[in-house]
Amino acid sequence: MMTRMLRLEDRQGSLVARIALDVGLRIIDGELAPGSDVNSVELAQRFETSRTPVREALMLLEKQNLVEVPARRRPRVTDLSATPIEEIYRVRALLSGLAARLVCERASEEQLRELGERLAVMRDAAAAGDTGGYFWANVHYNDLVTQVAGDSVLGDLLDSLGLRVLQLRHRSMAQSGRMRDSMADHERVFIAYCQRDADLAAAMSSAIVQDAYRVLIGKYRR
């Protein structure tokens, strides 16, 4: 999925792709904090390469607004204050509602079974208290929801929000009690999918995104 968002489908396995994915994952997971420097020399040493592929990888992440590459200064992780969080979540809420509605209308029984299997992975991670595992299981579940919705324009719009959304979603999920609430919400949406209740699934899916926004904003206001 990250390869698709970075438009690296034709460069999978390349050195630039590996570096971009490595740094992107570390930013999303919070290992590289907003505003912190990205050491291109250390990256070149770790990947046993020159700084040219590193620079190219960081420029890909700059297009995703994850990294800033100022002239004659060290690259750094983009500060979250530069992100239009409210606008991003407003659009995500609308798109998530549409995706849910389309799943109810279009999903085959086999596709619903696949969604149920991915939901079970989320459930196991939540039961184990594994926030990181739950987050990525949730990302893959929602990616499948988009695929099942079967609307290429919708998929492109969600992808266009980019890796920055994954970073924000990770920070929201890390809040106390958020994983439990998220799991309960997704269980209810899945029941709506199985009952083909498009209105309920759309409303709940939009509400999940809106709740995540409130949690995220609450974190910064404290």
mmCIF file with all atom_site columns, C-alpha atoms in Angstrom:
data_model
loop_
_atom_site.group_PDB
_atom_site.id
_atom_site.type_symbol
_atom_site.label_atom_id
_atom_site.label_alt_id
_atom_site.label_comp_id
_atom_site.label_asym_id
_atom_site.label_entity_id
_atom_site.label_seq_id
_atom_site.pdbx_PDB_ins_code
_atom_site.Cartn_x
_atom_site.Cartn_y
_atom_site.Cartn_z
_atom_site.occupancy
_atom_site.B_iso_or_equiv
_atom_site.pdbx_formal_charge
_atom_site.auth_seq_id
_atom_site.auth_comp_id
_atom_site.auth_asym_id
_atom_site.auth_atom_id
_atom_site.pdbx_PDB_model_num
ATOM 1   C CA . MET A 1 1   ? 0.000   0.000   0.000   1.00 0.00 ? 1   MET A CA 1
ATOM 2   C CA . MET A 1 2   ? 2.800   2.437   0.868   1.00 0.00 ? 2   MET A CA 1
ATOM 3   C CA . THR A 1 3   ? 4.515   1.507   -2.384  1.00 0.00 ? 3   THR A CA 1
ATOM 4   C CA . ARG A 1 4   ? 1.320   2.463   -4.220  1.00 0.00 ? 4   ARG A CA 1
ATOM 5   C CA . MET A 1 5   ? 0.993   5.784   -2.369  1.00 0.00 ? 5   MET A CA 1
ATOM 6   C CA . LEU A 1 6   ? 4.597   6.672   -3.166  1.00 0.00 ? 6   LEU A CA 1
ATOM 7   C CA . ARG A 1 7   ? 4.023   5.740   -6.835  1.00 0.00 ? 7   ARG A CA 1
ATOM 8   C CA . LEU A 1 8   ? 6.820   3.168   -6.622  1.00 0.00 ? 8   LEU A CA 1
ATOM 9   C CA . GLU A 1 9   ? 5.036   0.237   -8.270  1.00 0.00 ? 9   GLU A CA 1
ATOM 10  C CA . ASP A 1 10  ? 7.589   0.158   -11.105 1.00 0.00 ? 10  ASP A CA 1
ATOM 11  C CA . ARG A 1 11  ? 10.522  0.475   -8.684  1.00 0.00 ? 11  ARG A CA 1
ATOM 12  C CA . GLN A 1 12  ? 9.656   -2.126  -6.044  1.00 0.00 ? 12  GLN A CA 1
ATOM 13  C CA . GLY A 1 13  ? 12.792  -3.478  -4.419  1.00 0.00 ? 13  GLY A CA 1
ATOM 14  C CA . SER A 1 14  ? 14.972  -0.660  -5.720  1.00 0.00 ? 14  SER A CA 1
ATOM 15  C CA . LEU A 1 15  ? 17.339  1.075   -3.324  1.00 0.00 ? 15  LEU A CA 1
ATOM 16  C CA . VAL A 1 16  ? 15.402  4.343   -3.496  1.00 0.00 ? 16  VAL A CA 1
ATOM 17  C CA . ALA A 1 17  ? 12.155  2.512   -2.723  1.00 0.00 ? 17  ALA A CA 1
ATOM 18  C CA . ARG A 1 18  ? 13.713  0.676   0.225   1.00 0.00 ? 18  ARG A CA 1
ATOM 19  C CA . ILE A 1 19  ? 15.060  3.899   1.730   1.00 0.00 ? 19  ILE A CA 1
ATOM 20  C CA . ALA A 1 20  ? 11.801  5.788   1.199   1.00 0.00 ? 20  ALA A CA 1
ATOM 21  C CA . LEU A 1 21  ? 9.748   2.981   2.775   1.00 0.00 ? 21  LEU A CA 1
ATOM 22  C CA . ASP A 1 22  ? 12.156  2.665   5.709   1.00 0.00 ? 22  ASP A CA 1
ATOM 23  C CA . VAL A 1 23  ? 12.088  6.371   6.549   1.00 0.00 ? 23  VAL A CA 1
ATOM 24  C CA . GLY A 1 24  ? 8.357   6.638   5.859   1.00 0.00 ? 24  GLY A CA 1
ATOM 25  C CA . LEU A 1 25  ? 7.571   3.795   8.255   1.00 0.00 ? 25  LEU A CA 1
ATOM 26  C CA . ARG A 1 26  ? 9.755   5.312   10.971  1.00 0.00 ? 26  ARG A CA 1
ATOM 27  C CA . ILE A 1 27  ? 7.925   8.626   10.621  1.00 0.00 ? 27  ILE A CA 1
ATOM 28  C CA . ILE A 1 28  ? 4.482   7.006   10.661  1.00 0.00 ? 28  ILE A CA 1
ATOM 29  C CA . ASP A 1 29  ? 5.349   4.895   13.719  1.00 0.00 ? 29  ASP A CA 1
ATOM 30  C CA . GLY A 1 30  ? 6.709   7.957   15.535  1.00 0.00 ? 30  GLY A CA 1
ATOM 31  C CA . GLU A 1 31  ? 10.314  6.769   15.717  1.00 0.00 ? 31  GLU A CA 1
ATOM 32  C CA . LEU A 1 32  ? 11.229  9.940   13.824  1.00 0.00 ? 32  LEU A CA 1
ATOM 33  C CA . ALA A 1 33  ? 9.289   12.715  15.546  1.00 0.00 ? 33  ALA A CA 1
ATOM 34  C CA . PRO A 1 34  ? 7.851   15.793  13.802  1.00 0.00 ? 34  PRO A CA 1
ATOM 35  C CA . GLY A 1 35  ? 10.499  18.490  13.531  1.00 0.00 ? 35  GLY A CA 1
ATOM 36  C CA . SER A 1 36  ? 13.422  16.099  14.040  1.00 0.00 ? 36  SER A CA 1
ATOM 37  C CA . ASP A 1 37  ? 16.368  15.902  11.653  1.00 0.00 ? 37  ASP A CA 1
ATOM 38  C CA . VAL A 1 38  ? 16.689  13.093  9.129   1.00 0.00 ? 38  VAL A CA 1
ATOM 39  C CA . ASN A 1 39  ? 20.364  12.134  8.987   1.00 0.00 ? 39  ASN A CA 1
ATOM 40  C CA . SER A 1 40  ? 21.078  11.474  5.318   1.00 0.00 ? 40  SER A CA 1
ATOM 41  C CA . VAL A 1 41  ? 24.705  10.514  6.060   1.00 0.00 ? 41  VAL A CA 1
ATOM 42  C CA . GLU A 1 42  ? 23.573  7.834   8.512   1.00 0.00 ? 42  GLU A CA 1
ATOM 43  C CA . LEU A 1 43  ? 21.037  6.567   5.978   1.00 0.00 ? 43  LEU A CA 1
ATOM 44  C CA . ALA A 1 44  ? 23.690  6.360   3.257   1.00 0.00 ? 44  ALA A CA 1
ATOM 45  C CA . GLN A 1 45  ? 25.939  4.390   5.605   1.00 0.00 ? 45  GLN A CA 1
ATOM 46  C CA . ARG A 1 46  ? 23.166  2.045   6.740   1.00 0.00 ? 46  ARG A CA 1
ATOM 47  C CA . PHE A 1 47  ? 22.100  1.266   3.173   1.00 0.00 ? 47  PHE A CA 1
ATOM 48  C CA . GLU A 1 48  ? 25.717  1.192   1.973   1.00 0.00 ? 48  GLU A CA 1
ATOM 49  C CA . THR A 1 49  ? 25.180  3.721   -0.772  1.00 0.00 ? 49  THR A CA 1
ATOM 50  C CA . SER A 1 50  ? 25.976  7.281   -1.771  1.00 0.00 ? 50  SER A CA 1
ATOM 51  C CA . ARG A 1 51  ? 23.800  10.188  -0.696  1.00 0.00 ? 51  ARG A CA 1
ATOM 52  C CA . THR A 1 52  ? 22.194  10.451  -4.155  1.00 0.00 ? 52  THR A CA 1
ATOM 53  C CA . PRO A 1 53  ? 19.631  7.616   -3.663  1.00 0.00 ? 53  PRO A CA 1
ATOM 54  C CA . VAL A 1 54  ? 18.991  8.941   -0.150  1.00 0.00 ? 54  VAL A CA 1
ATOM 55  C CA . ARG A 1 55  ? 18.285  12.405  -1.518  1.00 0.00 ? 55  ARG A CA 1
ATOM 56  C CA . GLU A 1 56  ? 15.946  10.953  -4.150  1.00 0.00 ? 56  GLU A CA 1
ATOM 57  C CA . ALA A 1 57  ? 14.075  8.929   -1.509  1.00 0.00 ? 57  ALA A CA 1
ATOM 58  C CA . LEU A 1 58  ? 13.681  11.966  0.742   1.00 0.00 ? 58  LEU A CA 1
ATOM 59  C CA . MET A 1 59  ? 12.338  14.000  -2.166  1.00 0.00 ? 59  MET A CA 1
ATOM 60  C CA . LEU A 1 60  ? 9.645   11.336  -2.650  1.00 0.00 ? 60  LEU A CA 1
ATOM 61  C CA . LEU A 1 61  ? 8.706   11.715  1.011   1.00 0.00 ? 61  LEU A CA 1
ATOM 62  C CA . GLU A 1 62  ? 8.720   15.485  0.617   1.00 0.00 ? 62  GLU A CA 1
ATOM 63  C CA . LYS A 1 63  ? 5.984   15.126  -2.009  1.00 0.00 ? 63  LYS A CA 1
ATOM 64  C CA . GLN A 1 64  ? 3.968   13.295  0.665   1.00 0.00 ? 64  GLN A CA 1
ATOM 65  C CA . ASN A 1 65  ? 4.577   16.181  3.112   1.00 0.00 ? 65  ASN A CA 1
ATOM 66  C CA . LEU A 1 66  ? 6.345   13.834  5.509   1.00 0.00 ? 66  LEU A CA 1
ATOM 67  C CA . VAL A 1 67  ? 9.768   15.424  5.064   1.00 0.00 ? 67  VAL A CA 1
ATOM 68  C CA . GLU A 1 68  ? 11.107  18.907  4.353   1.00 0.00 ? 68  GLU A CA 1
ATOM 69  C CA . VAL A 1 69  ? 14.329  19.203  2.351   1.00 0.00 ? 69  VAL A CA 1
ATOM 70  C CA . PRO A 1 70  ? 15.465  22.837  2.724   1.00 0.00 ? 70  PRO A CA 1
ATOM 71  C CA . ALA A 1 71  ? 18.420  24.104  0.705   1.00 0.00 ? 71  ALA A CA 1
ATOM 72  C CA . ARG A 1 72  ? 21.818  23.757  2.427   1.00 0.00 ? 72  ARG A CA 1
ATOM 73  C CA . ARG A 1 73  ? 20.217  22.408  5.612   1.00 0.00 ? 73  ARG A CA 1
ATOM 74  C CA . ARG A 1 74  ? 19.523  18.974  7.008   1.00 0.00 ? 74  ARG A CA 1
ATOM 75  C CA . PRO A 1 75  ? 16.275  17.325  5.935   1.00 0.00 ? 75  PRO A CA 1
ATOM 76  C CA . ARG A 1 76  ? 13.737  17.114  8.734   1.00 0.00 ? 76  ARG A CA 1
ATOM 77  C CA . VAL A 1 77  ? 10.400  15.531  9.491   1.00 0.00 ? 77  VAL A CA 1
ATOM 78  C CA . THR A 1 78  ? 7.620   17.982  8.680   1.00 0.00 ? 78  THR A CA 1
ATOM 79  C CA . ASP A 1 79  ? 6.060   19.584  11.745  1.00 0.00 ? 79  ASP A CA 1
ATOM 80  C CA . LEU A 1 80  ? 2.424   18.662  12.245  1.00 0.00 ? 80  LEU A CA 1
ATOM 81  C CA . SER A 1 81  ? 1.485   22.322  12.666  1.00 0.00 ? 81  SER A CA 1
ATOM 82  C CA . ALA A 1 82  ? 2.006   22.663  8.915   1.00 0.00 ? 82  ALA A CA 1
ATOM 83  C CA . THR A 1 83  ? -0.690  20.041  8.241   1.00 0.00 ? 83  THR A CA 1
ATOM 84  C CA . PRO A 1 84  ? -4.317  21.039  7.486   1.00 0.00 ? 84  PRO A CA 1
ATOM 85  C CA . ILE A 1 85  ? -5.616  18.361  9.862   1.00 0.00 ? 85  ILE A CA 1
ATOM 86  C CA . GLU A 1 86  ? -9.235  19.506  9.985   1.00 0.00 ? 86  GLU A CA 1
ATOM 87  C CA . GLU A 1 87  ? -9.527  19.623  6.202   1.00 0.00 ? 87  GLU A CA 1
ATOM 88  C CA . ILE A 1 88  ? -7.903  16.203  5.793   1.00 0.00 ? 88  ILE A CA 1
ATOM 89  C CA . TYR A 1 89  ? -10.246 14.561  8.275   1.00 0.00 ? 89  TYR A CA 1
ATOM 90  C CA . ARG A 1 90  ? -13.321 16.246  6.826   1.00 0.00 ? 90  ARG A CA 1
ATOM 91  C CA . VAL A 1 91  ? -12.525 14.790  3.402   1.00 0.00 ? 91  VAL A CA 1
ATOM 92  C CA . ARG A 1 92  ? -11.615 11.392  4.885   1.00 0.00 ? 92  ARG A CA 1
ATOM 93  C CA . ALA A 1 93  ? -14.931 11.228  6.728   1.00 0.00 ? 93  ALA A CA 1
ATOM 94  C CA . LEU A 1 94  ? -16.874 11.817  3.516   1.00 0.00 ? 94  LEU A CA 1
ATOM 95  C CA . LEU A 1 95  ? -14.816 9.335   1.503   1.00 0.00 ? 95  LEU A CA 1
ATOM 96  C CA . SER A 1 96  ? -14.994 6.680   4.238   1.00 0.00 ? 96  SER A CA 1
ATOM 97  C CA . GLY A 1 97  ? -18.770 6.995   4.316   1.00 0.00 ? 97  GLY A CA 1
ATOM 98  C CA . LEU A 1 98  ? -18.961 6.569   0.556   1.00 0.00 ? 98  LEU A CA 1
ATOM 99  C CA . ALA A 1 99  ? -16.659 3.532   0.649   1.00 0.00 ? 99  ALA A CA 1
ATOM 100 C CA . ALA A 1 100 ? -18.835 1.900   3.311   1.00 0.00 ? 100 ALA A CA 1
ATOM 101 C CA . ARG A 1 101 ? -21.994 2.530   1.292   1.00 0.00 ? 101 ARG A CA 1
ATOM 102 C CA . LEU A 1 102 ? -20.423 0.961   -1.803  1.00 0.00 ? 102 LEU A CA 1
ATOM 103 C CA . VAL A 1 103 ? -19.269 -2.091  0.170   1.00 0.00 ? 103 VAL A CA 1
ATOM 104 C CA . CYS A 1 104 ? -22.874 -2.729  1.254   1.00 0.00 ? 104 CYS A CA 1
ATOM 105 C CA . GLU A 1 105 ? -24.056 -2.413  -2.327  1.00 0.00 ? 105 GLU A CA 1
ATOM 106 C CA . ARG A 1 106 ? -21.291 -4.307  -4.120  1.00 0.00 ? 106 ARG A CA 1
ATOM 107 C CA . ALA A 1 107 ? -19.473 -6.760  -1.838  1.00 0.00 ? 107 ALA A CA 1
ATOM 108 C CA . SER A 1 108 ? -19.740 -10.443 -2.651  1.00 0.00 ? 108 SER A CA 1
ATOM 109 C CA . GLU A 1 109 ? -20.094 -12.981 0.147   1.00 0.00 ? 109 GLU A CA 1
ATOM 110 C CA . GLU A 1 110 ? -16.470 -13.997 -0.452  1.00 0.00 ? 110 GLU A CA 1
ATOM 111 C CA . GLN A 1 111 ? -15.319 -10.405 -0.052  1.00 0.00 ? 111 GLN A CA 1
ATOM 112 C CA . LEU A 1 112 ? -17.281 -10.058 3.170   1.00 0.00 ? 112 LEU A CA 1
ATOM 113 C CA . ARG A 1 113 ? -15.567 -13.210 4.411   1.00 0.00 ? 113 ARG A CA 1
ATOM 114 C CA . GLU A 1 114 ? -12.172 -11.676 3.598   1.00 0.00 ? 114 GLU A CA 1
ATOM 115 C CA . LEU A 1 115 ? -13.119 -8.516  5.459   1.00 0.00 ? 115 LEU A CA 1
ATOM 116 C CA . GLY A 1 116 ? -14.157 -10.658 8.411   1.00 0.00 ? 116 GLY A CA 1
ATOM 117 C CA . GLU A 1 117 ? -10.763 -12.375 8.394   1.00 0.00 ? 117 GLU A CA 1
ATOM 118 C CA . ARG A 1 118 ? -8.936  -9.054  8.450   1.00 0.00 ? 118 ARG A CA 1
ATOM 119 C CA . LEU A 1 119 ? -11.231 -7.835  11.202  1.00 0.00 ? 119 LEU A CA 1
ATOM 120 C CA . ALA A 1 120 ? -10.240 -10.914 13.212  1.00 0.00 ? 120 ALA A CA 1
ATOM 121 C CA . VAL A 1 121 ? -6.567  -9.882  12.948  1.00 0.00 ? 121 VAL A CA 1
ATOM 122 C CA . MET A 1 122 ? -7.516  -6.487  14.382  1.00 0.00 ? 122 MET A CA 1
ATOM 123 C CA . ARG A 1 123 ? -9.487  -8.218  17.141  1.00 0.00 ? 123 ARG A CA 1
ATOM 124 C CA . ASP A 1 124 ? -6.517  -10.399 18.109  1.00 0.00 ? 124 ASP A CA 1
ATOM 125 C CA . ALA A 1 125 ? -4.175  -7.403  18.233  1.00 0.00 ? 125 ALA A CA 1
ATOM 126 C CA . ALA A 1 126 ? -6.645  -5.439  20.359  1.00 0.00 ? 126 ALA A CA 1
ATOM 127 C CA . ALA A 1 127 ? -7.038  -8.370  22.768  1.00 0.00 ? 127 ALA A CA 1
ATOM 128 C CA . ALA A 1 128 ? -3.248  -8.555  23.102  1.00 0.00 ? 128 ALA A CA 1
ATOM 129 C CA . GLY A 1 129 ? -2.962  -4.809  23.736  1.00 0.00 ? 129 GLY A CA 1
ATOM 130 C CA . ASP A 1 130 ? -0.733  -4.525  20.669  1.00 0.00 ? 130 ASP A CA 1
ATOM 131 C CA . THR A 1 131 ? -1.360  -0.964  19.504  1.00 0.00 ? 131 THR A CA 1
ATOM 132 C CA . GLY A 1 132 ? 1.172   -1.105  16.684  1.00 0.00 ? 132 GLY A CA 1
ATOM 133 C CA . GLY A 1 133 ? -0.129  -4.432  15.419  1.00 0.00 ? 133 GLY A CA 1
ATOM 134 C CA . TYR A 1 134 ? -3.700  -3.175  15.670  1.00 0.00 ? 134 TYR A CA 1
ATOM 135 C CA . PHE A 1 135 ? -2.864  -0.006  13.780  1.00 0.00 ? 135 PHE A CA 1
ATOM 136 C CA . TRP A 1 136 ? -1.363  -1.811  10.801  1.00 0.00 ? 136 TRP A CA 1
ATOM 137 C CA . ALA A 1 137 ? -4.111  -4.464  10.818  1.00 0.00 ? 137 ALA A CA 1
ATOM 138 C CA . ASN A 1 138 ? -6.611  -1.593  10.709  1.00 0.00 ? 138 ASN A CA 1
ATOM 139 C CA . VAL A 1 139 ? -4.738  0.043   7.829   1.00 0.00 ? 139 VAL A CA 1
ATOM 140 C CA . HIS A 1 140 ? -4.854  -3.194  5.810   1.00 0.00 ? 140 HIS A CA 1
ATOM 141 C CA . TYR A 1 141 ? -8.522  -3.753  6.694   1.00 0.00 ? 141 TYR A CA 1
ATOM 142 C CA . ASN A 1 142 ? -9.494  -0.290  5.464   1.00 0.00 ? 142 ASN A CA 1
ATOM 143 C CA . ASP A 1 143 ? -7.397  -0.746  2.337   1.00 0.00 ? 143 ASP A CA 1
ATOM 144 C CA . LEU A 1 144 ? -9.440  -3.864  1.577   1.00 0.00 ? 144 LEU A CA 1
ATOM 145 C CA . VAL A 1 145 ? -12.656 -1.921  2.242   1.00 0.00 ? 145 VAL A CA 1
ATOM 146 C CA . THR A 1 146 ? -11.578 0.522   -0.469  1.00 0.00 ? 146 THR A CA 1
ATOM 147 C CA . GLN A 1 147 ? -10.802 -2.321  -2.866  1.00 0.00 ? 147 GLN A CA 1
ATOM 148 C CA . VAL A 1 148 ? -14.154 -3.996  -2.218  1.00 0.00 ? 148 VAL A CA 1
ATOM 149 C CA . ALA A 1 149 ? -15.929 -0.660  -2.795  1.00 0.00 ? 149 ALA A CA 1
ATOM 150 C CA . GLY A 1 150 ? -14.721 -1.045  -6.365  1.00 0.00 ? 150 GLY A CA 1
ATOM 151 C CA . ASP A 1 151 ? -14.444 2.642   -7.263  1.00 0.00 ? 151 ASP A CA 1
ATOM 152 C CA . SER A 1 152 ? -11.068 3.570   -8.743  1.00 0.00 ? 152 SER A CA 1
ATOM 153 C CA . VAL A 1 153 ? -11.653 7.325   -8.377  1.00 0.00 ? 153 VAL A CA 1
ATOM 154 C CA . LEU A 1 154 ? -12.492 6.864   -4.698  1.00 0.00 ? 154 LEU A CA 1
ATOM 155 C CA . GLY A 1 155 ? -9.329  4.809   -4.247  1.00 0.00 ? 155 GLY A CA 1
ATOM 156 C CA . ASP A 1 156 ? -7.212  7.443   -5.964  1.00 0.00 ? 156 ASP A CA 1
ATOM 157 C CA . LEU A 1 157 ? -8.722  10.186  -3.800  1.00 0.00 ? 157 LEU A CA 1
ATOM 158 C CA . LEU A 1 158 ? -7.956  8.282   -0.604  1.00 0.00 ? 158 LEU A CA 1
ATOM 159 C CA . ASP A 1 159 ? -4.414  7.551   -1.800  1.00 0.00 ? 159 ASP A CA 1
ATOM 160 C CA . SER A 1 160 ? -3.963  11.238  -2.658  1.00 0.00 ? 160 SER A CA 1
ATOM 161 C CA . LEU A 1 161 ? -4.309  12.088  1.039   1.00 0.00 ? 161 LEU A CA 1
ATOM 162 C CA . GLY A 1 162 ? -1.050  10.228  1.314   1.00 0.00 ? 162 GLY A CA 1
ATOM 163 C CA . LEU A 1 163 ? 1.206   8.862   4.000   1.00 0.00 ? 163 LEU A CA 1
ATOM 164 C CA . ARG A 1 164 ? 0.594   11.939  6.125   1.00 0.00 ? 164 ARG A CA 1
ATOM 165 C CA . VAL A 1 165 ? -2.812  10.478  6.956   1.00 0.00 ? 165 VAL A CA 1
ATOM 166 C CA . LEU A 1 166 ? -1.166  7.288   8.234   1.00 0.00 ? 166 LEU A CA 1
ATOM 167 C CA . GLN A 1 167 ? 1.054   9.368   10.503  1.00 0.00 ? 167 GLN A CA 1
ATOM 168 C CA . LEU A 1 168 ? -1.958  11.203  11.906  1.00 0.00 ? 168 LEU A CA 1
ATOM 169 C CA . ARG A 1 169 ? -3.945  7.987   12.301  1.00 0.00 ? 169 ARG A CA 1
ATOM 170 C CA . HIS A 1 170 ? -1.069  6.382   14.217  1.00 0.00 ? 170 HIS A CA 1
ATOM 171 C CA . ARG A 1 171 ? -0.869  9.299   16.626  1.00 0.00 ? 171 ARG A CA 1
ATOM 172 C CA . SER A 1 172 ? -4.623  9.177   17.187  1.00 0.00 ? 172 SER A CA 1
ATOM 173 C CA . MET A 1 173 ? -4.602  5.397   17.785  1.00 0.00 ? 173 MET A CA 1
ATOM 174 C CA . ALA A 1 174 ? -1.869  5.729   20.405  1.00 0.00 ? 174 ALA A CA 1
ATOM 175 C CA . GLN A 1 175 ? -4.213  7.584   22.763  1.00 0.00 ? 175 GLN A CA 1
ATOM 176 C CA . SER A 1 176 ? -5.525  5.750   25.822  1.00 0.00 ? 176 SER A CA 1
ATOM 177 C CA . GLY A 1 177 ? -8.698  3.783   25.138  1.00 0.00 ? 177 GLY A CA 1
ATOM 178 C CA . ARG A 1 178 ? -8.683  4.577   21.440  1.00 0.00 ? 178 ARG A CA 1
ATOM 179 C CA . MET A 1 179 ? -7.896  1.040   20.275  1.00 0.00 ? 179 MET A CA 1
ATOM 180 C CA . ARG A 1 180 ? -10.778 -0.415  22.310  1.00 0.00 ? 180 ARG A CA 1
ATOM 181 C CA . ASP A 1 181 ? -13.241 2.155   20.970  1.00 0.00 ? 181 ASP A CA 1
ATOM 182 C CA . SER A 1 182 ? -12.008 1.721   17.415  1.00 0.00 ? 182 SER A CA 1
ATOM 183 C CA . MET A 1 183 ? -12.397 -2.049  17.576  1.00 0.00 ? 183 MET A CA 1
ATOM 184 C CA . ALA A 1 184 ? -15.962 -1.784  18.856  1.00 0.00 ? 184 ALA A CA 1
ATOM 185 C CA . ASP A 1 185 ? -16.828 0.714   16.109  1.00 0.00 ? 185 ASP A CA 1
ATOM 186 C CA . HIS A 1 186 ? -15.415 -1.496  13.365  1.00 0.00 ? 186 HIS A CA 1
ATOM 187 C CA . GLU A 1 187 ? -17.303 -4.510  14.686  1.00 0.00 ? 187 GLU A CA 1
ATOM 188 C CA . ARG A 1 188 ? -20.547 -2.551  14.353  1.00 0.00 ? 188 ARG A CA 1
ATOM 189 C CA . VAL A 1 189 ? -19.719 -1.366  10.842  1.00 0.00 ? 189 VAL A CA 1
ATOM 190 C CA . PHE A 1 190 ? -18.937 -4.929  9.766   1.00 0.00 ? 190 PHE A CA 1
ATOM 191 C CA . ILE A 1 191 ? -22.336 -6.073  11.027  1.00 0.00 ? 191 ILE A CA 1
ATOM 192 C CA . ALA A 1 192 ? -23.892 -3.293  8.919   1.00 0.00 ? 192 ALA A CA 1
ATOM 193 C CA . TYR A 1 193 ? -21.923 -4.573  5.897   1.00 0.00 ? 193 TYR A CA 1
ATOM 194 C CA . CYS A 1 194 ? -23.265 -8.077  6.411   1.00 0.00 ? 194 CYS A CA 1
ATOM 195 C CA . GLN A 1 195 ? -26.816 -6.751  6.791   1.00 0.00 ? 195 GLN A CA 1
ATOM 196 C CA . ARG A 1 196 ? -26.376 -4.583  3.673   1.00 0.00 ? 196 ARG A CA 1
ATOM 197 C CA . ASP A 1 197 ? -27.441 -1.540  5.699   1.00 0.00 ? 197 ASP A CA 1
ATOM 198 C CA . ALA A 1 198 ? -25.734 1.109   3.566   1.00 0.00 ? 198 ALA A CA 1
ATOM 199 C CA . ASP A 1 199 ? -27.072 4.136   5.449   1.00 0.00 ? 199 ASP A CA 1
ATOM 200 C CA . LEU A 1 200 ? -25.929 2.828   8.831   1.00 0.00 ? 200 LEU A CA 1
ATOM 201 C CA . ALA A 1 201 ? -22.518 1.665   7.557   1.00 0.00 ? 201 ALA A CA 1
ATOM 202 C CA . ALA A 1 202 ? -21.885 5.033   5.874   1.00 0.00 ? 202 ALA A CA 1
ATOM 203 C CA . ALA A 1 203 ? -22.914 7.030   8.941   1.00 0.00 ? 203 ALA A CA 1
ATOM 204 C CA . MET A 1 204 ? -20.812 4.937   11.331  1.00 0.00 ? 204 MET A CA 1
ATOM 205 C CA . SER A 1 205 ? -17.761 4.948   9.043   1.00 0.00 ? 205 SER A CA 1
ATOM 206 C CA . SER A 1 206 ? -17.852 8.733   8.794   1.00 0.00 ? 206 SER A CA 1
ATOM 207 C CA . ALA A 1 207 ? -18.309 8.952   12.573  1.00 0.00 ? 207 ALA A CA 1
ATOM 208 C CA . ILE A 1 208 ? -15.207 6.788   13.161  1.00 0.00 ? 208 ILE A CA 1
ATOM 209 C CA . VAL A 1 209 ? -13.080 9.296   11.247  1.00 0.00 ? 209 VAL A CA 1
ATOM 210 C CA . GLN A 1 210 ? -14.702 12.242  13.023  1.00 0.00 ? 210 GLN A CA 1
ATOM 211 C CA . ASP A 1 211 ? -14.029 10.621  16.410  1.00 0.00 ? 211 ASP A CA 1
ATOM 212 C CA . ALA A 1 212 ? -10.386 10.055  15.451  1.00 0.00 ? 212 ALA A CA 1
ATOM 213 C CA . TYR A 1 213 ? -10.116 13.744  14.568  1.00 0.00 ? 213 TYR A CA 1
ATOM 214 C CA . ARG A 1 214 ? -11.519 14.789  17.940  1.00 0.00 ? 214 ARG A CA 1
ATOM 215 C CA . VAL A 1 215 ? -9.066  12.506  19.741  1.00 0.00 ? 215 VAL A CA 1
ATOM 216 C CA . LEU A 1 216 ? -6.153  13.873  17.729  1.00 0.00 ? 216 LEU A CA 1
ATOM 217 C CA . ILE A 1 217 ? -7.100  17.520  18.250  1.00 0.00 ? 217 ILE A CA 1
ATOM 218 C CA . GLY A 1 218 ? -7.713  16.888  21.950  1.00 0.00 ? 218 GLY A CA 1
ATOM 219 C CA . LYS A 1 219 ? -4.135  15.660  22.254  1.00 0.00 ? 219 LYS A CA 1
ATOM 220 C CA . TYR A 1 220 ? -2.741  18.957  20.942  1.00 0.00 ? 220 TYR A CA 1
ATOM 221 C CA . ARG A 1 221 ? -5.043  21.146  23.010  1.00 0.00 ? 221 ARG A CA 1
ATOM 222 C CA . ARG A 1 222 ? -3.969  19.577  26.299  1.00 0.00 ? 222 ARG A CA 1
#
